Coordinates of C-alpha atoms in Angstrom, one line a residue:
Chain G
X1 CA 0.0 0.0 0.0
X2 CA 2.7 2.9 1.0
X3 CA 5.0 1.7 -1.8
X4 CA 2.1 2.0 -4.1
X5 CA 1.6 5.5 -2.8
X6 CA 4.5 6.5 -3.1
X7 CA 5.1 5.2 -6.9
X8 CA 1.9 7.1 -7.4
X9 CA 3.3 10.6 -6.0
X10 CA 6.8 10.0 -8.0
X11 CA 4.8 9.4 -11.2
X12 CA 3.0 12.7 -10.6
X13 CA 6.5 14.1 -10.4
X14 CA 8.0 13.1 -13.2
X15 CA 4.9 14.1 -15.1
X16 CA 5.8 17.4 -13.8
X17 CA 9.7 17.1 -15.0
X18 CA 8.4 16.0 -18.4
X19 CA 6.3 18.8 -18.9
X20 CA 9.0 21.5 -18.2
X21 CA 11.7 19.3 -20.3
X22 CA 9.0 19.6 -23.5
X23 CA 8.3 23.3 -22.3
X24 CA 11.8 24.3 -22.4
X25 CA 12.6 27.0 -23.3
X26 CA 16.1 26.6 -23.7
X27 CA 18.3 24.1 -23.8
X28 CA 19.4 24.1 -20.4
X29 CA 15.7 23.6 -19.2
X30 CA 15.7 21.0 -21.0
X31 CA 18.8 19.5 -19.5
X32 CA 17.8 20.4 -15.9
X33 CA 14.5 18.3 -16.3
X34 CA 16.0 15.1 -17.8
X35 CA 18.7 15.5 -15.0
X36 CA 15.3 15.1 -12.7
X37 CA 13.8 13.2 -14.2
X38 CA 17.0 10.7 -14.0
X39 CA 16.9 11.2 -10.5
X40 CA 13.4 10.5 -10.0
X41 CA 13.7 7.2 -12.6
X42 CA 16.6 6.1 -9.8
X43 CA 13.9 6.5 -7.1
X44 CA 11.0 4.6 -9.0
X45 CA 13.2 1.4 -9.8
X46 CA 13.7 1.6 -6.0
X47 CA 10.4 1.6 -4.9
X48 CA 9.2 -0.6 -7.8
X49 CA 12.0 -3.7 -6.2
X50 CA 9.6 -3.1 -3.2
X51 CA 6.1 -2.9 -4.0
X52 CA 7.0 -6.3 -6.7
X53 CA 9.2 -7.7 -4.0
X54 CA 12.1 -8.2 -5.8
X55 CA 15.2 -6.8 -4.4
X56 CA 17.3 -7.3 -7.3
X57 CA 16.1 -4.1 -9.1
X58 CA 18.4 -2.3 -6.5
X59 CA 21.1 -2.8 -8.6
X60 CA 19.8 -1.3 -11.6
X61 CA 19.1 1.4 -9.8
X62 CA 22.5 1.9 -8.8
X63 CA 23.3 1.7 -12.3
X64 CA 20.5 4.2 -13.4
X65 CA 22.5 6.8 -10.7
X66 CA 25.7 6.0 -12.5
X67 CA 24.5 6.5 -15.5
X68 CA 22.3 9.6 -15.4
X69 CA 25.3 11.4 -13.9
X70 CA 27.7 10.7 -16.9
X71 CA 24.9 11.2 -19.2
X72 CA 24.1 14.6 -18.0
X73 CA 27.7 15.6 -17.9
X74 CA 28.3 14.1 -21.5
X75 CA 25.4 16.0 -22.9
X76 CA 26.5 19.4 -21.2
X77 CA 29.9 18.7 -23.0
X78 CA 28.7 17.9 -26.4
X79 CA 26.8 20.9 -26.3
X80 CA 29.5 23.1 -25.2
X81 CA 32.6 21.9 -27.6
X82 CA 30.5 19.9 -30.5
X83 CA 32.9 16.3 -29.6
X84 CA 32.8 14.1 -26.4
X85 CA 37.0 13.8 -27.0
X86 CA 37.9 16.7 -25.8
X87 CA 40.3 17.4 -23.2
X88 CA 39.4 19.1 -20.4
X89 CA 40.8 22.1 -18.6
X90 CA 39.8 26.1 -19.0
X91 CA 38.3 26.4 -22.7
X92 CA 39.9 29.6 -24.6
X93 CA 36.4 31.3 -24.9
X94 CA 35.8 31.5 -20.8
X95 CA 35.8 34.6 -19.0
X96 CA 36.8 34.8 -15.8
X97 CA 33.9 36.8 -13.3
Chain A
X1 CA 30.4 -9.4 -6.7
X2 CA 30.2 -8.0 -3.0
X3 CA 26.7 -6.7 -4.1
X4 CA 25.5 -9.6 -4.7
X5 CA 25.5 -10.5 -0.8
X6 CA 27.4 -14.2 -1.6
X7 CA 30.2 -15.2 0.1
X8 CA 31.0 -18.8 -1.3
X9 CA 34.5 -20.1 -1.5
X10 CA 35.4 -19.3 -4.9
X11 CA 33.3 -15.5 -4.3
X12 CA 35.7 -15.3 -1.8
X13 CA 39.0 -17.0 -3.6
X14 CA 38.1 -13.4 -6.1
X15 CA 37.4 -11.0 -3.9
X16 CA 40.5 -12.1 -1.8
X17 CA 42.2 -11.6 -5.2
X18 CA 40.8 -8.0 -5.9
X19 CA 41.6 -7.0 -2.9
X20 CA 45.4 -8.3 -3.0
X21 CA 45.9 -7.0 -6.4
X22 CA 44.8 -3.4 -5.2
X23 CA 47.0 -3.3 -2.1
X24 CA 49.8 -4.3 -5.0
X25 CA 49.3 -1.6 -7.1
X26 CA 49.2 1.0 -4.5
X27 CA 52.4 0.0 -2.7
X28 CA 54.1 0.3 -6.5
X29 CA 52.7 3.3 -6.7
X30 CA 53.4 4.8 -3.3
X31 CA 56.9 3.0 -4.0
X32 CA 57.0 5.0 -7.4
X33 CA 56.1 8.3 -6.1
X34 CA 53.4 8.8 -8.4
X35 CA 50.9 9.7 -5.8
X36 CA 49.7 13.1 -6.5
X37 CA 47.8 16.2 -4.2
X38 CA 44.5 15.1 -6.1
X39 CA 43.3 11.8 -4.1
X40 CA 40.5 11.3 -1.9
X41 CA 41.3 13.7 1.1
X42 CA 41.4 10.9 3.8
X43 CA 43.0 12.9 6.4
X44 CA 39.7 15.0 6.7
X45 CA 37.7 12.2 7.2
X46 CA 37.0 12.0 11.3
X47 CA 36.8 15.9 11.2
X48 CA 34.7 15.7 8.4
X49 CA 31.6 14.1 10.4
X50 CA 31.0 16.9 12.7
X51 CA 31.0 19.1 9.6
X52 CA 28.8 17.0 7.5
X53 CA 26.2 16.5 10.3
X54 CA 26.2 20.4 10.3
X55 CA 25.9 20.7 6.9
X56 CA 22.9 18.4 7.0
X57 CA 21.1 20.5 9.3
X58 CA 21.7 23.2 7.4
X59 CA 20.4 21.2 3.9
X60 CA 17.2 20.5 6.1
X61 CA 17.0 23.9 7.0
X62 CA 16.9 25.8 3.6
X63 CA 15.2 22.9 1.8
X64 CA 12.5 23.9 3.9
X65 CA 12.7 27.3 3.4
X66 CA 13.1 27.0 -0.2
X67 CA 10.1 24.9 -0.2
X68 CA 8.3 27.6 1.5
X69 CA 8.7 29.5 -1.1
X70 CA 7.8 27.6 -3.8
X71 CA 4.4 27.0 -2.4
X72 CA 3.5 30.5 -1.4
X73 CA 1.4 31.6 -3.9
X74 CA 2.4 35.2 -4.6
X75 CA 6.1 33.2 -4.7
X76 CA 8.8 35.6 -2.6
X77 CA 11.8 34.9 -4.3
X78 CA 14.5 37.6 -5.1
X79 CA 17.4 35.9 -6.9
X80 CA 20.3 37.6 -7.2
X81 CA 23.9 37.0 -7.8
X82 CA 26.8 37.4 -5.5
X83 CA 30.6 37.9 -5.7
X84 CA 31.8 35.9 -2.2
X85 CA 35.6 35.5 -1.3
X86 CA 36.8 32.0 -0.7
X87 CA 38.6 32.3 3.0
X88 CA 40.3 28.9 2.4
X89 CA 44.0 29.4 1.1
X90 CA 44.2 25.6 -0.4
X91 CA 42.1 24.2 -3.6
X92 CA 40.5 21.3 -1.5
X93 CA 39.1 23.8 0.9
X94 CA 37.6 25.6 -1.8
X95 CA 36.2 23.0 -3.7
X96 CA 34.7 21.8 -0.6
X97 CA 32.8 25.2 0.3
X98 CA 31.4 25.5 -2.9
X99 CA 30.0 21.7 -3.2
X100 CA 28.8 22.4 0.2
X101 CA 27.1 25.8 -1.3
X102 CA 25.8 24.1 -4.3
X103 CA 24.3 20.7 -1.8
X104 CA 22.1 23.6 0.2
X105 CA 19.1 24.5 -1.8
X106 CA 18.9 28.2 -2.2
X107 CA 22.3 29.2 -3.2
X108 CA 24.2 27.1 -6.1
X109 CA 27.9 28.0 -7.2
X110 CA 28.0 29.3 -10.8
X111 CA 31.8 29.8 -11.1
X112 CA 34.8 29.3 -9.3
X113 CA 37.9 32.0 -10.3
X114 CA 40.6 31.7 -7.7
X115 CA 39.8 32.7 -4.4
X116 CA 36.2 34.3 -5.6
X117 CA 32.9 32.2 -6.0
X118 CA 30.3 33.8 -8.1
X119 CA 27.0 32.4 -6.2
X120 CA 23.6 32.3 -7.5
X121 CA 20.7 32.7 -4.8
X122 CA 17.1 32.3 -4.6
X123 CA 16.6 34.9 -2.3
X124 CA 18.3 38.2 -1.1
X125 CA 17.6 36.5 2.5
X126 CA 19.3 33.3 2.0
X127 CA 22.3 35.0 -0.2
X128 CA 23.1 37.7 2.6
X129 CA 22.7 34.7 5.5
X130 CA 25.9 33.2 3.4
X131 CA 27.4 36.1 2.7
X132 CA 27.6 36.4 6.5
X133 CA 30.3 33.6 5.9
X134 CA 29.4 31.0 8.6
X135 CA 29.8 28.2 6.4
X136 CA 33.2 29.7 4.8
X137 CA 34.6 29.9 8.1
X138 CA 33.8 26.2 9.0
X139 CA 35.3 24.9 5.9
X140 CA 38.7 27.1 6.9
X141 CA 38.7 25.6 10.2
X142 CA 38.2 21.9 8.7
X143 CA 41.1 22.6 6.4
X144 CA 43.6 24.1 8.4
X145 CA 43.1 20.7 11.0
X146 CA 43.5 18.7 7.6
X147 CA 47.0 20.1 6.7
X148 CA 47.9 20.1 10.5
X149 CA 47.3 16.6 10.6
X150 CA 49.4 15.8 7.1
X151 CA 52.3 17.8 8.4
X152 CA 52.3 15.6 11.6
X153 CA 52.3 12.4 9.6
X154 CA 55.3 13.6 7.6
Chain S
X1 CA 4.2 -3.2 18.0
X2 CA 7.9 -2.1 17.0
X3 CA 7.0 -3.2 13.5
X4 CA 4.0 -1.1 13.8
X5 CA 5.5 1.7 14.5
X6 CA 8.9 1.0 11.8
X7 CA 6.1 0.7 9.3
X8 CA 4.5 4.4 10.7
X9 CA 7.8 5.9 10.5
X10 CA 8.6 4.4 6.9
X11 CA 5.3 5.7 6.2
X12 CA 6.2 9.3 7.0
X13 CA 9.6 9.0 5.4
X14 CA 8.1 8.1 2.3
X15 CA 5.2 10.0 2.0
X16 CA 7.8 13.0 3.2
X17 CA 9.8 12.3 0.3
X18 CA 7.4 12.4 -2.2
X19 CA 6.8 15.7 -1.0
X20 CA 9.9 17.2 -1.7
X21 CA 9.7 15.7 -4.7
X22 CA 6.4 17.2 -6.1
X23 CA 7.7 20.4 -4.4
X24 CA 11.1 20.2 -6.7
X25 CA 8.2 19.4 -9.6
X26 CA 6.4 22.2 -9.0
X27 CA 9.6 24.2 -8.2
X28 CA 10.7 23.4 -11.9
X29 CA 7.4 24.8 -13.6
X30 CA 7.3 27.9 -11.0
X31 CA 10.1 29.4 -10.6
X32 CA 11.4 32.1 -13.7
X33 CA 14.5 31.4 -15.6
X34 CA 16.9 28.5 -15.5
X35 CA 18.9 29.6 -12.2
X36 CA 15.9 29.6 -10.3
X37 CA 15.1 25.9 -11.1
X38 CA 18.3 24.6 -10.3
X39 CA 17.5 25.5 -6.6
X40 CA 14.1 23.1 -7.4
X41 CA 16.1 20.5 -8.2
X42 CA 18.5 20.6 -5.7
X43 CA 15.3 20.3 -3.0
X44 CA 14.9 16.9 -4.9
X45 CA 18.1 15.8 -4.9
X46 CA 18.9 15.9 -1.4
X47 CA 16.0 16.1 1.1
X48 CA 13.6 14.6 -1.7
X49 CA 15.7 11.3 -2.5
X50 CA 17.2 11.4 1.1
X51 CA 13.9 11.4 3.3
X52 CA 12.6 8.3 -0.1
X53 CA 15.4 6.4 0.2
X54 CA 15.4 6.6 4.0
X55 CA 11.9 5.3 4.2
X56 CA 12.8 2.2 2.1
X57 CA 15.8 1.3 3.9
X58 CA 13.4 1.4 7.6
X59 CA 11.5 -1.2 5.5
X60 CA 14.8 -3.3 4.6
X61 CA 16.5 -3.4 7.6
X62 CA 19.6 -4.4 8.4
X63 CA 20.4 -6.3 5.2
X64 CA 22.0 -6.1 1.9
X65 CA 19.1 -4.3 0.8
X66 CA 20.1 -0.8 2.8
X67 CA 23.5 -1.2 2.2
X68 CA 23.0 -1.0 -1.4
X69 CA 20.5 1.7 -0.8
X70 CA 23.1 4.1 1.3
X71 CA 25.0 3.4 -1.7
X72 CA 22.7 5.0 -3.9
X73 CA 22.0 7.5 -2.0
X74 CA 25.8 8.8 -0.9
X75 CA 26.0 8.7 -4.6
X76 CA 23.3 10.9 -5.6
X77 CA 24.5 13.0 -3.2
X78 CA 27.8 13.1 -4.2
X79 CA 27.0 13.6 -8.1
X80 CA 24.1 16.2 -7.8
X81 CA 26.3 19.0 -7.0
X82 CA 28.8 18.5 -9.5
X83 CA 26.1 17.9 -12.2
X84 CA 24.6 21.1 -10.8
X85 CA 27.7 23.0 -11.0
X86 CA 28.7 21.6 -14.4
X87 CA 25.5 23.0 -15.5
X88 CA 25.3 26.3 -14.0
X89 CA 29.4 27.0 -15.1
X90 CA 28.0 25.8 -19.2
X91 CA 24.8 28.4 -19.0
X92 CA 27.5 31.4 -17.7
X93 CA 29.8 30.3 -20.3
X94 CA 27.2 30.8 -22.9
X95 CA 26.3 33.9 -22.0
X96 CA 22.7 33.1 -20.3
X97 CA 22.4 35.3 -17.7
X98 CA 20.0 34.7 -14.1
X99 CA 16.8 36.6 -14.5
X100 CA 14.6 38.4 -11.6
X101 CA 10.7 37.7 -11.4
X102 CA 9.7 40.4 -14.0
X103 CA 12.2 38.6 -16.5
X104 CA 15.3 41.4 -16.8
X105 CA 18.6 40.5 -15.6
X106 CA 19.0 40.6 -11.9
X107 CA 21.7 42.4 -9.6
X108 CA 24.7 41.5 -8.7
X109 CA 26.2 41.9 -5.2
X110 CA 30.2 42.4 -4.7
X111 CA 32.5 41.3 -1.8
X112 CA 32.0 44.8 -0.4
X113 CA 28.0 44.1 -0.6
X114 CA 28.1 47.0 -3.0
X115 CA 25.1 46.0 -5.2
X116 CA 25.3 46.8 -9.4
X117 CA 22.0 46.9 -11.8
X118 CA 23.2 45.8 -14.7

């Protein structure tokens, strides 16, 4: 019954996230609610292992965290240099305060 | 492997071989001198507790205020951006305030330029309560007793 | 009667989460301009997940099962600021600047807490 709940409130959520990542208006909206909605997705798994009794979906959970992370950060990167090889460090373009 | 919450003989034949082959490479290492300033900053780590239990409060604290004003219908936020000095002479220190201001809702860290931390807050309130530098000074304190304790090792 | 009450207090750790959840939902369509919302999501990221995950591991006791949930946890909280930071450092790169409620640029207060209007 609570686990039930509770998927129902995080469903409600991500509805929520969804709506502002179609929204927008930029890109970084856009970004900001996947990055959410990732979170939330890590969340649901969780509860989901619960409320079917099956604890092994903790583990793709922990993979969903891992992954949503690197994704976000790979997707910010594409976006800012156009390639996911590039080196890191202070790009030539950034101002300082 | 260790996830899997098994400990049968050859799990454990594996794991005893993980474990081995790490403690291996880090003696070569230590034994090369490769080891740079950039690991995990162990020598915080008992100091570290009574800091993070603060911080915690402190997370609880805004989130709800934040959350206040979210729900509040005529929605009193100011946000506003603020130029903060960084009273932490070592990179670690600084890094660590300004996770610890981007981890409290209200305030996240836009850039970090040297010793100055460009800060983004939600409110004029909850930028001026940092700006008061409570959590700056902590975050000094927790890195000076960090290097003290290196320099006594060496 | 203590698994009553671990089921009440996993009850209110749950249904607390979800809370701060909707609240980092609703924070996200609310709030003006894409500085604002960051503060949203970082309501869900930390009290949100923390007070979810919190409620679960009441219900999975001393087991596998929580340690593998403080693992997920101590991991979102260790990746949501730098994701957070990583995003607000690529929006001042590109030139997006945080906006006030009536949509112009806001101020910007120094070190001496001399304020400018752009």
């Amino acid at each position: 019954m609570m686990f039930a709940a509770a998927t129902i409130g995080l469903v409600v959520a991500m509805a929520l996230a969804l709506i502002r990542a179609y929204a927008g208006p930029t890109l970084y909206d856009r970004i900001l609610a996947v990055n959410a909605f990732g979170t939330k997705t890590v969340l649901m798994i969780a509860v989901l292992g619960f409320l079917m009794g099956r604890p092994e979906f903790l583990d793709i959970a922990l993979l969903y965290a891992l992954i949503n992370f690197i994704g976000t950060i790979a997707v910010l990167k594409f976006f800012r240099y156009g390639d996911l090889g590039r080196a890191g460090g202070r790009a030539e373009d950034e101002e300082g305060i | 492997m260790l996830l899997s919450g098994e400990f049968s003989l050859d799990h454990g034949l594996v794991l005893g071989l993980g474990i081995a082959s790490v403690i291996l490479v880090v003696l070569i290492a230590v034994r090369m001198d490769v080891v740079d300033h950039e690991g995990h900053p162990i020598q915080l780590t008992y100091r570290f507790i009574g800091y993070w239990l603060w911080l915690l409060v402190e997370i609880v604290k805004s989130s709800l205020d934040v959350t206040r004003r979210i729900w509040s219908p005529s929605l009193p936020i100011s946000p506003t951006m603020y130029i903060l000095k960084a009273g932490q002479p070592g990179e670690l220190g600084q890094v660590i305030y300004a996770n610890s201001i981007t981890l409290t809702p209200g305030t996240v860290t836009v850039r970090l330029d040297g010793g100055d931390i460009l800060v983004h807050a939600i409110a004029r309130e909850v930028g001026d309560a940092l700006a008061a530098g409570e959590m700056d000074r902590r975050v000094a304190r927790l890195e000076a007793s960090g290097i003290k304790v290196v320099e006594r090792a060496k | 009667m203590i698994e009553m009450l671990l089921d009440g207090l996993s009850w209110a750790l749950l249904m607390g989460g979800c809370f701060f959840i909707l609240t980092g939902g609703v924070g996200l369509l609310r709030l003006p301009g894409v500085y604002a919302r960051m503060h949203a999501a970082g309501i869900l990221d930390t009290l949100g997940a923390g007070l979810f995950l919190g409620g679960l591991m009441v219900q999975g006791g001393l087991s596998m099962v929580t340690a593998k949930l403080v693992l997920i946890l101590v991991f979102i909280l260790f990746t949501s600021p730098t994701a957070t930071y990583a995003l607000a450092n690529a929006l001042y790169g590109a030139g997006v600047r945080p906006v006030g409620r009536d949509g112009r640029q806001c101020e910007t207060i120094d070190k001496r807490g001399k304020s400018s209007k752009p």
